[in-house]
XYZ file of C-alpha atoms in Angstrom:
654
model
C -7.961 33.428 -13.442
C -8.639 30.954 -10.608
C -8.513 28.003 -13.036
C -5.232 29.299 -14.497
C -3.688 29.502 -11.030
C -4.866 25.999 -10.191
C -3.453 24.653 -13.468
C -0.164 26.435 -12.770
C 0.007 24.829 -9.311
C -0.690 21.369 -10.799
C 2.131 21.851 -13.309
C 4.408 22.798 -10.418
C 3.489 19.585 -8.594
C 4.231 17.581 -11.760
C 7.620 19.260 -12.014
C 8.399 18.466 -8.367
C 7.369 14.831 -8.932
C 9.759 14.660 -11.877
C 12.604 16.115 -9.839
C 11.898 13.677 -6.990
C 11.983 10.798 -9.463
C 15.566 11.627 -10.380
C 16.468 12.252 -6.741
C 16.147 8.512 -6.076
C 19.389 7.853 -8.004
C 21.441 9.009 -4.989
C 22.503 6.636 -2.227
C 19.967 6.218 0.528
C 20.797 6.354 4.220
C 21.690 2.864 5.473
C 21.972 1.456 1.928
C 25.638 2.026 1.139
C 27.183 -0.075 -1.658
C 29.227 -3.194 -0.829
C 32.485 -3.931 -2.690
C 33.563 -7.452 -3.680
C 37.047 -8.724 -4.523
C 38.431 -11.969 -5.899
C 39.852 -14.417 -3.412
C 43.607 -15.166 -3.402
C 44.480 -11.892 -5.152
C 45.495 -10.040 -1.998
C 42.643 -7.568 -2.376
C 40.274 -9.502 -0.137
C 42.221 -8.148 2.815
C 41.248 -4.611 1.866
C 38.765 -3.265 4.448
C 35.101 -3.392 3.372
C 35.880 -5.658 0.402
C 34.246 -9.091 0.548
C 35.116 -12.189 -1.474
C 32.138 -14.364 -0.449
C 28.662 -13.592 -1.771
C 25.867 -14.801 0.488
C 22.436 -15.651 -0.871
C 19.508 -15.050 1.490
C 16.050 -16.565 1.125
C 12.755 -14.853 1.956
C 9.247 -16.166 2.568
C 7.413 -17.989 -0.225
C 4.107 -16.588 -1.460
C 1.497 -17.270 -4.113
C -1.096 -15.324 -6.101
C -3.513 -18.177 -5.384
C -3.222 -17.893 -1.610
C -2.925 -15.073 0.925
C -0.867 -17.335 3.216
C 2.914 -16.915 2.872
C 5.222 -19.556 4.349
C 8.776 -19.538 5.628
C 11.476 -21.075 3.429
C 12.107 -23.901 5.915
C 8.426 -24.930 5.884
C 8.966 -26.662 2.509
C 11.969 -28.811 3.523
C 14.449 -27.176 1.147
C 18.208 -27.018 1.659
C 18.838 -24.828 4.690
C 21.746 -23.507 6.714
C 21.096 -23.911 10.424
C 24.552 -22.710 11.466
C 24.144 -19.116 10.272
C 22.279 -16.544 12.342
C 19.254 -15.079 10.567
C 19.340 -11.289 10.029
C 17.104 -9.132 12.193
C 13.934 -7.713 10.649
C 12.350 -4.328 11.242
C 8.724 -3.801 12.261
C 7.548 -3.261 8.672
C 9.069 -6.543 7.498
C 7.427 -8.463 10.353
C 4.033 -6.874 9.622
C 4.318 -7.823 5.944
C 5.327 -11.371 6.844
C 8.890 -11.185 5.496
C 11.164 -13.842 6.993
C 14.702 -13.504 5.621
C 17.017 -16.434 6.388
C 20.566 -17.465 5.402
C 20.930 -20.247 2.833
C 23.615 -22.805 1.938
C 24.017 -21.099 -1.466
C 27.320 -19.220 -1.132
C 29.535 -18.087 -3.992
C 33.120 -16.911 -4.323
C 33.300 -13.687 -6.329
C 34.214 -14.349 -10.018
C 34.497 -18.097 -9.390
C 32.431 -20.033 -11.913
C 30.638 -23.148 -10.682
C 28.958 -25.857 -12.778
C 26.296 -28.145 -11.342
C 27.411 -27.582 -7.752
C 25.673 -29.899 -5.287
C 23.873 -28.209 -2.371
C 22.038 -31.026 -0.590
C 19.984 -34.155 -1.102
C 16.515 -34.721 0.304
C 15.202 -38.276 0.726
C 11.548 -39.149 1.252
C 9.856 -42.409 2.197
C 6.077 -42.225 1.802
C 5.617 -44.986 4.376
C 6.911 -42.532 7.002
C 4.233 -40.092 8.169
C 6.623 -37.124 8.478
C 8.115 -37.680 5.012
C 4.678 -38.098 3.448
C 3.474 -34.870 5.100
C 6.560 -32.976 3.853
C 6.068 -34.315 0.325
C 2.352 -33.471 0.347
C 3.166 -29.929 1.489
C 5.684 -29.618 -1.362
C 2.994 -30.778 -3.826
C 0.564 -28.223 -2.388
C 3.168 -25.494 -2.900
C 3.615 -26.473 -6.563
C -0.132 -26.793 -7.109
C -0.720 -23.248 -5.768
C 2.358 -21.929 -7.632
C 4.295 -20.760 -4.567
C 7.303 -18.619 -5.474
C 10.834 -18.460 -4.075
C 12.260 -15.020 -3.292
C 16.042 -14.985 -3.157
C 18.235 -12.022 -2.261
C 21.835 -11.234 -3.221
C 23.458 -8.030 -1.914
C 20.017 -6.722 -0.854
C 18.800 -7.155 -4.438
C 16.206 -9.670 -5.680
C 17.408 -12.571 -7.793
C 15.138 -12.257 -10.824
C 13.845 -14.697 -13.398
C 13.683 -12.844 -16.734
C 11.700 -14.314 -19.607
C 10.129 -13.129 -22.858
C 6.487 -12.075 -22.939
C 4.238 -10.633 -25.655
C 5.544 -8.172 -28.281
C 9.135 -9.279 -27.742
C 9.333 -7.598 -24.340
C 11.183 -9.096 -21.396
C 9.578 -9.403 -17.975
C 11.752 -9.800 -14.881
C 9.979 -11.501 -12.006
C 11.597 -11.066 -8.553
C 10.681 -14.659 -7.773
C 10.545 -18.116 -9.319
C 8.258 -21.110 -8.690
C 8.995 -24.207 -6.607
C 7.817 -26.295 -9.501
C 4.727 -26.834 -11.618
C 1.930 -29.309 -12.298
C 0.485 -31.005 -15.385
C -3.202 -31.803 -14.842
C -4.904 -35.175 -15.293
C -6.141 -33.974 -18.693
C -2.565 -33.186 -19.763
C -2.819 -29.375 -19.492
C 0.408 -27.785 -18.210
C -0.179 -25.192 -15.464
C 1.869 -22.077 -14.724
C 5.624 -22.602 -15.362
C 5.118 -26.043 -16.960
C 4.363 -24.299 -20.263
C 8.045 -23.254 -20.642
C 9.349 -26.781 -21.292
C 7.932 -29.383 -23.664
C 9.482 -32.138 -21.521
C 6.865 -31.378 -18.857
C 4.107 -33.455 -20.450
C 3.287 -36.417 -18.178
C -0.306 -36.287 -16.935
C -1.086 -35.763 -13.216
C 2.587 -35.113 -12.509
C 4.548 -32.494 -10.586
C 7.900 -31.196 -11.830
C 10.309 -29.784 -9.237
C 12.763 -26.996 -10.083
C 15.751 -28.449 -8.240
C 18.475 -26.654 -10.225
C 19.120 -22.959 -10.860
C 21.460 -21.263 -13.325
C 22.511 -17.996 -11.684
C 24.220 -15.129 -13.510
C 25.613 -12.303 -11.403
C 26.479 -9.040 -13.152
C 29.054 -6.673 -11.689
C 30.983 -3.578 -12.625
C 34.449 -2.522 -11.594
C 34.349 0.699 -9.593
C 36.308 3.493 -11.274
C 38.626 5.808 -9.345
C 38.846 3.345 -6.461
C 41.766 1.147 -5.493
C 39.876 -2.113 -5.218
C 36.546 -3.763 -5.537
C 33.593 -4.374 -7.789
C 29.899 -3.874 -7.155
C 27.035 -6.202 -7.989
C 24.479 -4.607 -10.313
C 22.148 -7.510 -11.215
C 21.423 -11.123 -10.288
C 19.426 -13.218 -12.730
C 18.555 -16.880 -12.689
C 16.745 -19.568 -14.628
C 15.043 -22.477 -12.823
C 15.497 -25.955 -14.270
C 14.553 -29.513 -13.405
C 16.946 -32.501 -13.565
C 16.760 -36.028 -12.210
C 20.559 -36.295 -11.727
C 20.439 -40.030 -12.475
C 24.070 -40.559 -13.533
C 25.976 -38.712 -10.837
C 25.545 -34.955 -10.627
C 25.126 -34.073 -14.285
C 22.769 -31.188 -14.916
C 21.188 -32.615 -18.038
C 18.685 -35.211 -19.085
C 15.121 -35.917 -17.955
C 13.312 -33.537 -15.574
C 12.710 -34.294 -11.879
C 9.133 -35.542 -11.917
C 6.866 -36.595 -9.070
C 3.682 -38.509 -9.745
C 0.685 -37.204 -7.816
C -0.076 -40.690 -6.470
C 3.551 -41.655 -5.977
C 4.437 -44.170 -3.260
C 7.854 -45.417 -2.254
C 11.303 -43.839 -1.945
C 12.187 -40.511 -3.581
C 15.525 -38.701 -3.779
C 15.778 -35.031 -4.802
C 19.223 -33.505 -5.435
C 19.439 -29.703 -5.313
C 22.178 -28.113 -7.439
C 23.176 -24.766 -8.899
C 25.486 -23.217 -11.482
C 26.822 -19.685 -11.187
C 28.748 -17.404 -13.510
C 29.893 -13.777 -13.314
C 29.556 -11.235 -16.125
C 31.087 -7.769 -16.149
C 28.692 -4.964 -17.135
C 30.005 -1.419 -17.111
C 26.749 0.091 -18.427
C 24.692 -0.325 -15.236
C 25.494 1.984 -12.336
C 25.069 0.699 -8.785
C 22.545 3.446 -7.949
C 20.293 2.415 -10.866
C 20.614 -1.356 -10.563
C 16.897 -1.820 -9.803
C 15.883 -0.181 -13.065
C 15.920 -3.340 -15.185
C 13.280 -4.858 -12.861
C 11.117 -1.739 -12.775
C 11.365 -1.031 -16.507
C 10.044 -4.515 -17.292
C 6.743 -3.477 -15.695
C 5.043 -1.468 -18.483
C 2.841 0.663 -16.236
C 4.187 4.158 -16.866
C 1.903 4.978 -19.805
C -1.136 3.816 -17.836
C 0.012 5.925 -14.896
C 0.165 9.061 -17.045
C -3.285 8.260 -18.409
C -4.479 7.984 -14.797
C -2.951 11.357 -13.924
C -4.479 13.068 -16.983
C -7.865 11.494 -16.195
C -7.651 12.818 -12.637
C -6.527 16.269 -13.797
C -9.558 16.553 -16.091
C -11.843 15.801 -13.129
C -9.990 18.330 -10.954
C -10.158 21.050 -13.628
C -13.869 20.398 -14.124
C -14.559 20.644 -10.383
C -12.274 23.669 -10.039
C -14.240 25.405 -12.787
C -17.510 24.652 -11.021
C -16.216 25.866 -7.653
C -14.675 28.967 -9.240
C -17.985 29.767 -10.926
C -19.831 29.454 -7.613
C -17.238 31.451 -5.699
C -16.708 34.225 -8.217
C -20.193 34.605 -9.674
C -23.030 33.068 -7.687
C -21.650 33.630 -4.191
C -20.418 37.115 -5.040
C -23.868 38.087 -6.297
C -25.536 36.467 -3.267
C -23.335 38.318 -0.797
C -23.725 41.637 -2.611
C -27.519 41.217 -2.698
C -27.783 40.155 0.962
C -25.604 43.048 2.131
C -27.783 45.621 0.268
C -30.921 44.612 2.169
C -31.874 47.442 4.529
C -35.583 47.357 5.196
C -37.420 44.817 7.311
C -39.724 44.071 4.392
C -36.759 43.095 2.260
C -35.287 41.042 5.082
C -38.479 39.032 5.260
C -38.016 38.155 1.595
C -34.637 36.491 2.215
C -34.014 33.272 0.384
C -31.176 30.850 -0.229
C -28.344 30.042 2.126
C -28.632 33.259 4.201
C -31.972 32.056 5.555
C -30.253 29.360 7.634
C -27.568 31.622 9.162
C -29.087 31.131 12.625
C -28.879 27.327 12.375
C -25.863 26.583 10.218
C -23.527 26.215 13.227
C -26.023 24.283 15.340
C -24.203 21.296 16.965
C -24.795 18.073 15.028
C -26.358 14.939 16.405
C -23.812 12.388 17.634
C -21.238 15.166 17.925
C -19.109 12.951 20.159
C -18.678 10.317 17.426
C -18.049 12.918 14.721
C -15.323 14.625 16.757
C -13.641 11.250 17.433
C -13.715 10.419 13.697
C -12.229 13.841 12.905
C -9.393 13.299 15.378
C -8.523 9.869 13.975
C -8.900 11.146 10.403
C -6.466 14.009 11.080
C -3.959 11.505 12.473
C -4.265 9.327 9.344
C -4.084 12.332 6.980
C -0.817 13.681 8.433
C 0.656 10.159 8.606
C -0.164 9.518 4.920
C 1.171 12.876 3.765
C 4.515 12.553 5.591
C 4.988 8.891 4.597
C 4.363 9.603 0.902
C 6.617 12.661 1.037
C 9.516 10.579 2.394
C 8.737 7.850 -0.147
C 9.018 10.419 -2.958
C 12.456 11.411 -1.706
C 13.539 7.785 -2.045
C 13.930 6.980 1.657
C 11.234 4.283 1.480
C 12.181 2.589 -1.795
C 11.796 -1.199 -2.322
C 15.543 -1.546 -1.587
C 14.919 -0.338 1.964
C 12.857 -3.357 2.997
C 9.964 -2.774 5.392
C 10.749 0.948 5.689
C 7.365 2.100 4.323
C 5.312 0.200 6.894
C 7.716 1.015 9.725
C 7.536 4.729 8.910
C 3.727 4.667 8.749
C 3.332 2.858 12.104
C 5.862 5.068 13.917
C 4.235 8.231 12.539
C 0.769 7.029 13.558
C 2.022 6.413 17.108
C 3.672 9.837 17.342
C 0.675 11.688 15.890
C -1.626 11.001 18.834
C -1.324 14.665 19.903
C -3.030 16.228 16.831
C -5.723 13.516 17.013
C -6.566 14.381 20.615
C -6.353 18.122 19.966
C -8.697 18.138 16.933
C -11.224 15.813 18.603
C -11.260 17.957 21.778
C -11.535 21.292 19.929
C -14.506 20.216 17.816
C -16.238 18.355 20.633
C -16.023 21.528 22.738
C -17.369 23.631 19.851
C -20.263 21.150 19.520
C -21.155 21.961 23.134
C -20.042 18.618 24.537
C -19.158 18.267 28.202
C -18.165 14.590 28.552
C -14.509 15.310 27.853
C -13.222 12.136 29.520
C -15.351 9.937 27.258
C -14.197 11.946 24.242
C -10.510 11.450 25.053
C -10.906 7.721 25.704
C -12.890 7.170 22.492
C -10.317 9.127 20.451
C -7.497 7.010 21.881
C -9.222 3.617 21.674
C -12.247 3.485 19.313
C -10.794 3.532 15.782
C -7.392 2.038 16.702
C -9.230 -0.612 18.744
C -11.440 -1.649 15.817
C -8.393 -1.900 13.523
C -6.400 -3.874 16.117
C -9.316 -6.268 16.803
C -9.685 -7.012 13.086
C -5.917 -7.407 12.722
C -5.760 -9.728 15.749
C -8.514 -11.972 14.345
C -6.643 -12.194 11.024
C -3.478 -13.021 12.965
C -5.255 -15.877 14.764
C -6.159 -17.376 11.368
C -2.536 -16.996 10.205
C -1.337 -18.672 13.421
C -3.753 -21.521 12.847
C -2.522 -22.004 9.271
C 1.152 -21.869 10.308
C 1.862 -18.959 7.968
C 4.985 -16.798 8.187
C 2.727 -13.726 8.057
C 1.506 -14.537 11.581
C 2.934 -11.885 13.848
C 5.061 -13.278 16.689
C 3.656 -12.794 20.179
C 6.561 -10.525 21.131
C 5.870 -8.171 18.211
C 2.193 -8.083 19.145
C 3.144 -7.035 22.695
C 5.538 -4.409 21.267
C 2.748 -2.876 19.139
C 0.412 -2.801 22.139
C 3.185 -1.106 24.144
C 3.624 1.528 21.421
C -0.132 2.135 21.425
C -0.709 2.251 25.202
C 2.591 3.771 26.335
C 3.178 6.376 23.588
C 0.107 6.976 21.402
C -2.486 7.081 24.219
C -0.532 9.532 26.460
C 0.126 11.773 23.443
C -3.614 11.703 22.630
C -4.387 12.749 26.209
C -1.833 15.553 25.936
C -3.397 16.839 22.701
C -6.879 16.654 24.220
C -5.696 18.626 27.269
C -4.558 21.530 25.082
C -7.685 21.223 22.925
C -10.075 21.521 25.868
C -7.966 24.220 27.481
C -8.417 26.526 24.488
C -11.657 28.462 24.110
C -14.319 27.032 21.827
C -14.173 27.847 18.107
C -15.889 31.190 17.483
C -18.459 31.132 14.720
C -19.172 34.235 12.581
C -22.934 34.102 13.271
C -25.049 33.365 16.348
C -27.149 30.233 16.618
C -30.897 30.673 17.224
C -32.456 29.008 20.249
C -35.297 27.459 18.243
C -34.235 25.259 15.299
C -35.566 26.295 11.914
C -37.850 23.850 10.150
C -36.271 22.354 7.044
C -38.599 22.472 4.008
C -39.459 19.423 1.933
C -36.395 18.455 -0.114
C -36.259 17.283 -3.696
C -34.780 13.858 -4.469
C -31.355 15.274 -5.385
C -31.006 17.375 -2.219
C -31.957 14.553 0.139
C -29.038 13.233 2.222
C -28.522 9.763 0.722
C -28.483 10.622 -3.028
C -26.074 13.502 -2.364
C -23.741 11.302 -0.315
C -23.743 8.574 -2.987
C -23.028 11.077 -5.789
C -20.305 12.836 -3.776
C -18.016 9.801 -3.650
C -18.030 9.091 -7.396
C -15.623 11.823 -8.541
C -12.926 11.242 -5.875
C -13.026 7.517 -6.611
C -12.718 8.267 -10.337
C -9.404 9.986 -9.596
C -7.851 7.036 -7.798
C -9.274 3.825 -9.232
C -6.412 3.233 -11.720
C -3.795 3.849 -9.030
C -5.825 1.603 -6.744
C -5.384 -1.261 -9.208
C -1.576 -1.057 -8.927
C -1.695 -0.784 -5.130
C -3.915 -3.876 -4.850
C -1.608 -5.677 -7.305
C 1.411 -4.917 -5.136
C -0.374 -6.218 -2.021
C -2.194 -9.299 -3.283
C -0.307 -10.234 -6.482
C 3.091 -9.592 -4.817
C 4.227 -7.106 -7.430
C 6.766 -4.448 -6.620
C 5.371 -0.958 -6.034
C 7.789 1.886 -6.634
C 5.864 4.745 -8.299
C 5.570 6.958 -5.230
C 5.868 10.152 -7.306
C 2.645 9.212 -9.121
C 1.033 8.153 -5.851
C 1.889 11.447 -4.133
C 0.419 13.358 -7.075
C -2.763 11.258 -6.935
C -2.896 11.910 -3.168
C -2.869 15.697 -3.789
C -5.506 15.331 -6.521
C -7.677 13.209 -4.192
C -7.517 15.872 -1.460
C -8.516 18.603 -3.958
C -11.318 16.493 -5.477
C -12.798 15.490 -2.106
C -12.723 19.115 -0.961
C -14.297 20.564 -4.097
C -16.991 17.893 -4.480
C -18.020 18.337 -0.834
C -18.079 22.158 -1.107
C -20.281 21.972 -4.215
C -22.849 19.685 -2.595
C -22.684 21.663 0.661
C -23.560 24.859 -1.225
C -26.502 23.207 -3.002
C -27.883 21.862 0.284
C -27.549 25.226 2.044
C -29.393 26.870 -0.850
C -32.139 24.280 -0.321
C -32.316 25.524 3.325
C -30.902 22.283 4.768
C -28.353 23.249 7.426
C -27.327 19.732 8.566
C -23.977 19.890 6.805
C -21.554 18.467 9.400
C -22.252 14.731 9.104
C -23.218 15.080 5.458
C -19.887 16.651 4.500
C -18.017 13.872 6.336
C -20.080 11.095 4.740
C -20.087 12.643 1.244
C -16.350 12.309 0.706
C -16.156 9.347 3.092
C -18.476 7.408 0.769
C -15.451 7.040 -1.536
C -14.441 4.214 0.837
C -17.650 2.329 -0.055
C -16.694 2.519 -3.744
C -13.226 1.305 -2.742
C -14.839 -1.659 -0.976
C -17.000 -2.486 -4.006
C -13.932 -2.265 -6.264
C -11.990 -4.576 -3.907
C -14.794 -7.172 -4.177
C -14.732 -6.833 -7.993
C -10.922 -7.160 -7.962
C -11.145 -10.331 -5.861
C -13.505 -12.109 -8.237
C -12.139 -10.807 -11.553
C -8.348 -10.495 -11.069
C -7.294 -12.852 -8.288
C -7.117 -16.638 -8.294
C -7.308 -16.964 -4.511
C -8.786 -20.241 -3.289
C -9.528 -21.559 0.191
C -11.695 -20.262 3.025
C -8.789 -18.951 5.140
C -7.340 -16.901 2.258
C -10.764 -15.463 1.416
C -11.418 -14.422 5.029
C -7.954 -12.859 5.241
C -8.468 -10.890 2.011
C -11.758 -9.370 3.122
C -10.543 -8.889 6.705
C -7.526 -6.827 5.618
C -9.619 -5.013 2.978
C -12.057 -3.950 5.727
C -9.162 -2.374 7.664
C -8.047 -0.465 4.550
C -11.616 0.703 3.826
C -12.088 1.973 7.408
C -8.807 3.929 7.295
C -9.736 5.343 3.882
C -13.215 6.311 5.165
C -11.759 8.306 8.073
C -9.140 9.877 5.801
C -11.507 11.078 3.038
C -14.326 11.980 5.451
C -12.031 14.271 7.434
C -10.913 16.049 4.243
C -14.554 16.654 3.257
C -15.534 17.977 6.691
C -12.647 20.439 6.974
C -13.227 21.718 3.421
C -16.917 22.281 4.132
C -16.197 23.816 7.552
C -13.821 26.328 5.940
C -16.358 27.102 3.197
C -19.305 27.647 5.583
C -17.228 29.777 7.958
C -15.962 31.865 5.044
C -19.297 32.646 3.400
C -21.123 33.485 6.636
C -18.291 35.726 7.846
C -18.647 38.097 4.862
C -22.441 38.472 4.912
C -24.184 41.058 7.116
C -26.518 39.501 9.667
C -28.684 41.495 12.102
């Protein structure tokens, strides 16, 4: 019956996830559609109807380097007269640097081989040589442009295996043919790219903008797609976009001229709605089948654990409680065995109770932050179209959730018999956030040293410190005040003055083997989803499947809870009553598996090279592992705390 109810609840969650998926087709707050009209038709004077389409450029990144760079770092055509748009906190943290560009189009006006700018280089000049070398480095590491039209990525769509089309929201600066004549990266698309030890620059783009005419409205059309194809031309005879590609010998010396051009055309498409204009990018990523396999894999683990827990709860525990409650005589009481034997020690305060309570406070803060962020993401508020919203939401929530962190830490520290409440409050406010900030600051110093766009500006760093010290810390103090003011948590049984001696344990009931085994099942539920998350972070792929992620989050919470309860029961039956730290570390050990997987992912999936990029990868991965450790450990502790309180409250104890 218990398994049936659990399965029914899982089906309900799946149904909700499906409903939330369709809910994203509605307009999001702050992302209203923009109408465009042709110039010189009289309609451009209609309010909120634009005739000029602006193209914005974002930072350039590479799968072979963790260091993104601003568009202007590569000496491309730039527009210094326009004011750059403001970025939110999430965009700054992710290193996004959106800037205006000289690429501007008139709606429905076709352009052929339009000149943008010319860049001249003289290798005898130190500045020109440095700029050219940096451009070569960008092509060698396959750095990608990211252009934006009407808040939508300009995509490069090309055919892949099985006749499918992949749309990449970026395109390379250029490509390189090695000294042995092997074309790298995008050089494989054109047979003209064949000269050895030569770079080929993509200095021309063919842009196609798709639009549809809005029905039941007086004027205007809406842009529904922007696609492009990068090309390379030398432009020898005037500005003709044909002929030999723009090549650059690796050991080139002398004068070099690079002309940047573009062509643009407009195509009407009435089949794509504005609200679903991102679909062609997302559908080209064939991950959905794998995601469902991941969900089914996780559900099997959850059903297996639920069956085990149900069997313990309904059969073993029920029999234990019935047998313990029938004991009347002293002789029978002396023959007690199993988990009832340790009733006088099970709520004995743990060692290092201060540290455990601080971890529980920080873990509660992270848990609520994750739940609320994913919930809003499922509703579509934090979609890829709303740039930086996910990170902004997470940071703001973390700052505002200082109160529950302080409250939980204070309540449990008081129940552990602690009296150094000032130390507890200060550690809750500064220990875990301080470790994360110190790691982040060190990574930022490396980014500053490398001149990367991901380096956080000093002003933003001060703003984050202000949020932490002026909002989060006072809220933590407030929560701790209410936590210490309340009476200590009442336990269902009294604690004996003299600790009971724990008998010799078998190998499987010793702390370390149990902790190691406890993290396997929760990690098994998330490792496929983890692959896509790491891809979105380090391979710069778009992540949009928040419905799946929210479902995996719920499954992870259930799995951590059930695995910890199972092992907690086995240890109590073995008369080992040190469950507090063990329950935290059992589910928290999932973070160690996450760390191992991240190392495997680095060596097997990524092509990152360079010491700075390697340090940055492992530095940021350490932050993620620490947050995940606190998150999963807190789930395990609270599940075990509920379980222990429940079973000892229903058994008769003299």
